[in-house]
Amino acid sequence: MAADKKTEAKTDQAKGKVKEAAGRAVGNERLTAEGRADQAKGDARHAKEKIKDVLND
């Protein structure tokens, strides 16, 4: 199950990078902000899974 959660985190990070880049390319601040938020969500999810891995070892 942890692998699924890590994959979700990586997906959120990648989706956020694409949104942020697209927002910057077209000058859409809202899209850029959404991209940053998605990246932060992915980063937080990834960090949580890393902590779980450390505690379970």
Coordinates of C-alpha atoms in Angstrom, one line a residue, residues 18-41:
V18 CA 3.0 20.9 -15.4
K19 CA 0.3 23.2 -14.1
E20 CA 2.8 25.7 -12.8
A21 CA 4.7 25.7 -16.1
A22 CA 1.6 26.1 -18.1
G23 CA 0.4 28.9 -15.9
R24 CA 3.6 30.7 -16.3
A25 CA 3.6 30.2 -20.1
V26 CA 0.2 31.8 -20.5
G27 CA 0.5 34.3 -17.7
N28 CA -2.3 32.7 -15.6
E29 CA -1.5 33.3 -12.0
R30 CA -4.3 31.1 -10.7
L31 CA -3.0 28.1 -12.7
T32 CA 0.5 28.8 -11.4
A33 CA -0.7 28.9 -7.8
E34 CA -2.7 25.7 -8.3
G35 CA 0.4 24.0 -9.6
R36 CA 2.4 25.1 -6.6
A37 CA -0.4 23.9 -4.3
D38 CA -0.4 20.5 -6.0
Q39 CA 3.4 20.2 -5.7
A40 CA 3.2 21.1 -2.0
K41 CA 0.5 18.5 -1.5

